[in-house]
XYZ file of N, CA and C in Angstrom:
483
model
N 0.813 -1.208 0.000
C 0.000 0.000 0.000
C 0.853 1.267 0.000
N 2.166 1.164 -0.070
C 2.995 2.351 0.032
C 3.235 3.041 -1.314
N 2.994 2.357 -2.442
C 3.211 2.957 -3.746
C 2.168 4.032 -4.004
N 2.622 5.197 -4.450
C 1.693 6.279 -4.753
C 1.119 6.099 -6.151
N -0.136 6.496 -6.301
C -0.843 6.388 -7.570
C -1.104 7.774 -8.131
N -1.059 7.903 -9.461
C -1.436 9.157 -10.102
C -2.943 9.319 -9.946
N -3.380 10.443 -9.362
C -4.811 10.660 -9.136
C -5.334 11.902 -9.845
N -4.448 12.715 -10.406
C -4.891 13.913 -11.102
C -3.725 14.818 -11.449
N -4.074 16.019 -11.905
C -3.030 17.002 -12.213
C -3.576 18.409 -12.011
N -2.675 19.306 -11.742
C -3.035 20.719 -11.646
C -3.061 21.251 -13.068
N -4.232 21.711 -13.498
C -4.404 22.159 -14.873
C -3.865 23.568 -15.055
N -4.304 24.488 -14.156
C -3.921 25.891 -14.326
C -4.304 26.668 -13.068
N -3.730 27.873 -12.916
C -4.173 28.750 -11.827
C -5.567 29.294 -12.136
N -6.255 29.735 -11.094
C -7.580 30.320 -11.266
C -7.676 31.525 -10.325
N -7.786 32.686 -10.885
C -7.882 33.892 -10.064
C -6.526 34.360 -9.570
N -6.569 35.270 -8.582
C -5.351 35.927 -8.112
C -4.851 35.432 -6.758
N -5.641 34.606 -6.054
C -5.312 34.248 -4.673
C -4.754 32.837 -4.501
N -4.263 32.220 -5.576
C -3.604 30.921 -5.460
C -4.477 29.716 -5.703
N -5.717 29.936 -6.094
C -6.564 28.785 -6.419
C -6.031 28.125 -7.696
N -6.231 26.809 -7.792
C -5.849 26.082 -9.004
C -6.996 25.185 -9.426
N -7.036 24.864 -10.715
C -7.993 23.894 -11.238
C -7.279 22.550 -11.248
N -7.894 21.564 -10.591
C -7.342 20.210 -10.539
C -8.268 19.284 -11.317
N -7.683 18.519 -12.231
C -8.425 17.500 -12.960
C -8.158 16.162 -12.269
N -9.222 15.571 -11.730
C -9.074 14.273 -11.067
C -9.137 13.154 -12.095
N -8.273 12.159 -11.919
C -8.273 10.973 -12.774
C -8.850 9.790 -12.006
N -9.537 10.063 -10.939
C -10.133 9.050 -10.088
C -11.560 9.456 -9.806
N -12.391 8.500 -9.458
C -13.770 8.839 -9.096
C -13.902 9.076 -7.594
N -12.802 9.178 -6.895
C -12.801 9.354 -5.448
C -12.573 10.832 -5.118
N -13.670 11.574 -4.973
C -13.564 13.014 -4.727
C -12.931 13.332 -3.376
N -12.855 12.359 -2.470
C -12.197 12.625 -1.181
C -10.712 12.916 -1.361
N -10.184 12.653 -2.544
C -8.780 12.992 -2.814
C -8.543 14.497 -2.698
N -9.589 15.310 -2.940
C -9.433 16.763 -2.842
C -10.260 17.343 -1.693
N -10.633 16.508 -0.737
C -11.372 16.998 0.430
C -10.429 17.810 1.314
N -10.954 18.855 1.981
C -10.107 19.637 2.876
C -9.378 18.747 3.881
N -8.076 18.989 4.002
C -7.241 18.214 4.910
C -6.519 17.058 4.243
N -6.966 16.649 3.043
C -6.281 15.541 2.366
C -4.923 16.016 1.856
N -4.029 15.055 1.691
C -2.671 15.368 1.255
C -2.394 14.661 -0.067
N -1.934 15.436 -1.032
C -1.511 14.921 -2.326
C -0.021 15.194 -2.468
N 0.644 14.402 -3.264
C 2.076 14.590 -3.456
C 2.331 15.028 -4.887
N 3.081 16.089 -5.020
C 3.502 16.585 -6.324
C 5.004 16.389 -6.456
N 5.576 16.803 -7.568
C 7.017 16.629 -7.786
C 7.879 17.316 -6.726
N 7.351 18.362 -6.105
C 8.130 19.110 -5.114
C 7.717 18.831 -3.674
N 6.949 17.773 -3.457
C 6.566 17.418 -2.088
C 5.069 17.392 -1.877
N 4.695 17.380 -0.609
C 3.285 17.238 -0.244
C 2.524 18.553 -0.335
N 1.253 18.424 -0.733
C 0.344 19.564 -0.810
C -0.903 19.209 -0.006
N -1.231 20.040 0.987
C -2.421 19.801 1.808
C -3.561 20.675 1.293
N -4.716 20.032 1.038
C -5.886 20.746 0.528
C -6.493 21.588 1.640
N -6.624 22.887 1.362
C -7.256 23.804 2.316
C -8.766 23.836 2.077
N -9.153 23.975 0.822
C -10.575 23.945 0.458
C -10.703 23.535 -0.994
N -11.896 23.034 -1.347
C -12.123 22.620 -2.727
C -13.607 22.653 -3.033
N -13.907 22.780 -4.321
C -15.294 22.703 -4.786
C -15.272 22.270 -6.243
N -16.290 21.508 -6.654
C -16.322 21.062 -8.055
C -16.593 22.242 -8.982
N -16.039 22.167 -10.179
C -16.322 23.189 -11.186
C -17.459 22.672 -12.060
N -17.938 23.509 -12.945
C -18.971 23.078 -13.892
C -18.388 21.967 -14.758
N -19.183 20.965 -15.105
C -18.675 19.867 -15.933
C -18.068 20.389 -17.236
N -16.912 19.822 -17.601
C -16.230 20.245 -18.821
C -15.896 19.023 -19.662
N -16.721 18.728 -20.628
C -16.476 17.640 -21.581
C -16.121 16.335 -20.886
N -16.880 15.983 -19.856
C -16.674 14.715 -19.188
C -15.508 14.670 -18.223
N -14.865 15.783 -18.005
C -13.722 15.823 -17.097
C -14.186 16.179 -15.693
N -13.559 15.572 -14.708
C -13.875 15.834 -13.311
C -12.876 16.874 -12.797
N -13.300 18.137 -12.770
C -12.403 19.225 -12.366
C -12.883 19.885 -11.087
N -11.909 20.298 -10.291
C -12.164 20.911 -8.992
C -11.359 22.194 -8.860
N -11.943 23.170 -8.196
C -11.234 24.386 -7.837
C -10.668 24.135 -6.440
N -9.347 24.154 -6.315
C -8.688 23.734 -5.074
C -7.747 24.828 -4.582
N -7.720 24.982 -3.266
C -6.741 25.839 -2.610
C -5.860 24.948 -1.746
N -4.558 25.037 -1.954
C -3.595 24.274 -1.158
C -2.912 25.195 -0.160
N -2.573 24.664 1.006
C -1.770 25.418 1.970
C -0.474 25.849 1.296
N -0.077 27.092 1.490
C 1.192 27.576 0.972
C 1.158 28.108 -0.447
N 0.053 27.935 -1.146
C -0.083 28.514 -2.493
C -1.102 29.634 -2.363
N -0.597 30.868 -2.274
C -1.479 31.984 -1.948
C -1.464 33.125 -2.960
N -0.857 32.883 -4.128
C -0.871 33.913 -5.173
C -0.911 33.236 -6.538
N -1.335 34.004 -7.522
C -1.377 33.472 -8.889
C 0.020 33.076 -9.354
N 1.017 33.851 -8.986
C 2.390 33.563 -9.396
C 2.864 32.226 -8.822
N 2.567 31.998 -7.552
C 2.946 30.723 -6.929
C 2.183 29.582 -7.589
N 0.886 29.778 -7.819
C 0.059 28.744 -8.439
C 0.552 28.406 -9.834
N 1.017 29.400 -10.569
C 1.498 29.184 -11.938
C 2.653 28.179 -11.965
N 3.474 28.172 -10.937
C 4.611 27.242 -10.879
C 4.162 25.780 -10.770
N 2.903 25.552 -10.390
C 2.384 24.190 -10.228
C 1.618 23.699 -11.459
N 1.454 24.552 -12.447
C 0.710 24.188 -13.663
C 1.263 22.897 -14.262
N 0.344 21.963 -14.559
C 0.717 20.722 -15.220
C 1.279 19.634 -14.316
N 1.466 19.920 -13.035
C 2.054 18.916 -12.150
C 1.082 17.774 -11.861
N 1.576 16.575 -11.956
C 0.795 15.384 -11.635
C 0.719 15.246 -10.118
N -0.483 14.915 -9.645
C -0.713 14.733 -8.212
C -0.839 13.244 -7.919
N -0.220 12.824 -6.835
C -0.212 11.408 -6.477
C -0.721 11.245 -5.054
N -1.196 10.024 -4.764
C -1.696 9.721 -3.420
C -1.570 8.223 -3.171
N -1.607 7.865 -1.910
C -1.543 6.452 -1.531
C -2.827 5.753 -1.955
N -2.746 4.470 -2.290
C -3.952 3.713 -2.626
C -4.924 3.700 -1.450
N -6.193 3.616 -1.761
C -7.231 3.505 -0.738
C -7.496 2.020 -0.519
N -7.471 1.604 0.743
C -7.718 0.193 1.066
C -9.211 0.001 1.288
N -9.854 -0.631 0.323
C -11.285 -0.892 0.415
C -11.539 -2.326 -0.028
N -11.655 -3.244 0.940
C -11.841 -4.654 0.589
C -13.020 -4.857 -0.364
N -12.808 -5.742 -1.322
C -13.867 -6.075 -2.277
C -13.876 -5.193 -3.513
N -13.085 -4.124 -3.515
C -13.042 -3.236 -4.678
C -11.915 -3.653 -5.606
N -12.123 -3.447 -6.903
C -11.085 -3.696 -7.888
C -10.457 -2.361 -8.260
N -9.143 -2.286 -8.190
C -8.422 -1.060 -8.491
C -7.525 -1.288 -9.701
N -7.432 -0.297 -10.560
C -6.651 -0.417 -11.792
C -5.231 -0.877 -11.488
N -4.583 -0.274 -10.491
C -3.192 -0.629 -10.205
C -3.045 -2.075 -9.750
N -4.135 -2.695 -9.302
C -4.087 -4.096 -8.886
C -4.447 -5.037 -10.037
N -5.041 -4.534 -11.097
C -5.450 -5.357 -12.228
C -4.357 -5.502 -13.283
N -3.632 -4.412 -13.525
C -2.605 -4.425 -14.566
C -1.520 -5.441 -14.206
N -1.208 -6.294 -15.188
C -0.182 -7.313 -14.993
C -0.721 -8.668 -14.560
N -2.011 -8.735 -14.270
C -2.584 -10.009 -13.833
C -3.033 -10.849 -15.017
N -2.910 -12.166 -14.860
C -3.398 -13.108 -15.858
C -4.915 -13.144 -15.812
N -5.529 -13.396 -16.971
C -6.980 -13.511 -17.067
C -7.306 -14.917 -17.570
N -8.234 -15.577 -16.863
C -8.642 -16.936 -17.201
C -10.149 -16.975 -17.394
N -10.595 -17.839 -18.307
C -12.020 -18.109 -18.449
C -12.457 -19.036 -17.331
N -13.766 -19.205 -17.150
C -14.277 -20.057 -16.075
C -13.874 -21.519 -16.258
N -13.516 -21.927 -17.475
C -13.072 -23.304 -17.708
C -11.579 -23.472 -17.457
N -10.906 -22.369 -17.100
C -9.479 -22.443 -16.796
C -8.556 -22.044 -17.928
N -9.090 -21.741 -19.121
C -8.232 -21.349 -20.248
C -7.670 -19.949 -20.017
N -6.372 -19.816 -20.283
C -5.702 -18.522 -20.101
C -6.018 -17.650 -21.315
N -6.514 -16.439 -21.049
C -6.906 -15.526 -22.126
C -5.853 -14.462 -22.405
N -4.989 -14.200 -21.429
C -3.947 -13.194 -21.619
C -3.630 -12.471 -20.330
N -2.890 -11.370 -20.468
C -2.458 -10.557 -19.334
C -3.035 -9.152 -19.496
N -3.528 -8.584 -18.408
C -4.073 -7.228 -18.432
C -2.923 -6.236 -18.610
N -2.981 -5.468 -19.698
C -1.973 -4.438 -19.973
C -2.441 -3.063 -19.513
N -3.774 -2.866 -19.510
C -4.335 -1.568 -19.126
C -5.816 -1.760 -18.819
N -6.408 -0.730 -18.256
C -7.854 -0.694 -18.053
C -8.332 0.587 -18.722
N -9.279 0.433 -19.644
C -9.786 1.560 -20.423
C -11.157 1.963 -19.892
N -11.326 3.241 -19.657
C -12.610 3.753 -19.185
C -13.628 3.662 -20.310
N -14.820 3.204 -19.949
C -15.901 3.069 -20.915
C -17.204 3.305 -20.153
N -18.148 4.070 -20.686
C -19.372 4.382 -19.946
C -20.171 3.154 -19.511
N -20.249 2.122 -20.340
C -21.056 0.953 -19.994
C -20.360 0.078 -18.954
N -19.078 -0.148 -19.142
C -18.277 -0.964 -18.231
C -16.824 -0.737 -18.596
N -15.974 -0.461 -17.603
C -14.561 -0.325 -17.911
C -14.075 -1.611 -18.566
N -13.042 -1.498 -19.396
C -12.574 -2.627 -20.192
C -11.169 -3.048 -19.793
N -10.973 -4.350 -19.583
C -9.637 -4.901 -19.411
C -9.030 -4.974 -20.803
N -7.844 -4.408 -20.981
C -7.149 -4.458 -22.260
C -6.040 -5.490 -22.114
N -6.168 -6.586 -22.856
C -5.164 -7.641 -22.788
C -4.021 -7.336 -23.742
N -2.904 -8.014 -23.553
C -1.700 -7.768 -24.347
C -1.892 -7.872 -25.837
N -2.835 -8.714 -26.294
C -3.072 -8.870 -27.739
C -4.141 -7.910 -28.258
N -4.594 -6.987 -27.403
C -5.610 -6.019 -27.812
C -7.032 -6.437 -27.500
N -7.224 -7.651 -27.009
C -8.562 -8.110 -26.644
C -9.128 -7.214 -25.548
N -10.407 -6.856 -25.680
C -11.100 -6.031 -24.685
C -12.142 -6.887 -23.973
N -12.098 -6.876 -22.644
C -13.056 -7.646 -21.856
C -13.712 -6.702 -20.860
N -15.029 -6.549 -20.929
C -15.720 -5.690 -19.959
C -15.478 -6.177 -18.527
N -15.151 -5.254 -17.662
C -14.857 -5.560 -16.263
C -16.042 -6.237 -15.572
N -17.224 -5.979 -16.061
C -18.415 -6.560 -15.445
C -18.441 -8.075 -15.518
N -17.602 -8.680 -16.396
C -17.572 -10.131 -16.521
C -16.558 -10.798 -15.589
N -15.850 -9.998 -14.775
C -14.935 -10.582 -13.776
C -15.790 -11.201 -12.683
N -15.610 -12.521 -12.467
C -16.401 -13.223 -11.447
C -15.561 -13.581 -10.228
N -14.221 -13.542 -10.375
C -13.348 -13.823 -9.236
C -12.049 -13.071 -9.444
N -11.710 -12.265 -8.463
C -10.462 -11.506 -8.554
C -9.392 -12.092 -7.654
N -9.640 -13.271 -7.110
C -8.645 -13.915 -6.260
C -8.331 -13.072 -5.052
N -7.111 -13.170 -4.609
C -6.692 -12.431 -3.411
C -5.833 -11.231 -3.762
N -5.881 -10.798 -4.988
C -5.068 -9.666 -5.426
C -3.730 -10.107 -5.999
N -3.382 -11.379 -5.838
C -2.111 -11.908 -6.340
C -2.348 -12.831 -7.527
N -3.418 -13.611 -7.473
C -3.701 -14.602 -8.510
C -4.388 -13.952 -9.695
N -4.632 -14.757 -10.721
C -5.286 -14.252 -11.908
C -6.746 -13.916 -11.675
N -7.300 -13.238 -12.658
C -8.711 -12.901 -12.657
C -9.466 -13.975 -13.423
N -10.662 -14.301 -12.966
C -11.515 -15.237 -13.691
C -12.675 -14.457 -14.272
N -12.925 -14.681 -15.568
C -14.023 -13.994 -16.240
C -15.007 -15.023 -16.795
N -16.283 -14.687 -16.723
C -17.347 -15.530 -17.275
C -17.924 -14.771 -18.472
N -17.440 -15.130 -19.659
C -17.786 -14.385 -20.868
C -18.983 -14.994 -21.579
N -19.858 -14.160 -22.119
C -20.961 -14.669 -22.939
C -20.389 -15.350 -24.187
N -21.071 -16.373 -24.637
C -20.633 -17.095 -25.821
C -20.479 -16.128 -26.999
N -19.355 -16.237 -27.701
C -19.115 -15.435 -28.899
C -18.489 -14.073 -28.650
N -18.302 -13.663 -27.392
C -17.765 -12.325 -27.128
C -16.388 -12.118 -27.752
N -15.563 -13.139 -27.742
C -14.206 -12.987 -28.258
C -14.060 -13.461 -29.708
N -15.162 -13.887 -30.326
C -15.106 -14.325 -31.723
C -14.943 -13.106 -32.630
N -14.223 -13.295 -33.709
C -14.025 -12.187 -34.661
C -15.144 -12.080 -35.631
C-alpha cells in the first residue's frame, strides 16, 4: 500500500489568490477533500478547500486551494504537475493498479492473456489484454486475493471475430 498512484493534475491557476484547477483521474472526490494530502514533484500539498467546477467535456475538475499557495504567481509554478496519493484500502473493490499485470482466465481455466491496461468506458470499464482483446470488467467473477489471476465468465461469442 505504500506505492503512490497518479490521481490527477493541476491544470492551471484560477484567479489571483492561489486557487488552481485540478483534474481528477479518479472517481474518489475525497482525494481533494479539505485536509487531504496529495504529493507533487516538489513534495506534499495539503488541501485547504475545494469545490467542483462546472462539468467540462466529461472531465472531473475541482477548484482547489492548497496550503502555501497563496498567489497566482505561486500557483502558476504548479501548472501541469501530476498529483499522487496512496492507494485507498477498500476490501472487495477492484483497483486499476491491482489489475494491470494479472493473468486472465475463463471459467473453464483457459488462459486468455495478461491485463496491460484498463480503459474507461461508460457501460463498463474494459480490461485491455496484451493482444488487444477487450473484456468488460463486469464479466470478472473472481479476482482472487489480489495476487492470482482474474476469472471472467464471458458470454458465448464475445471474443469471436
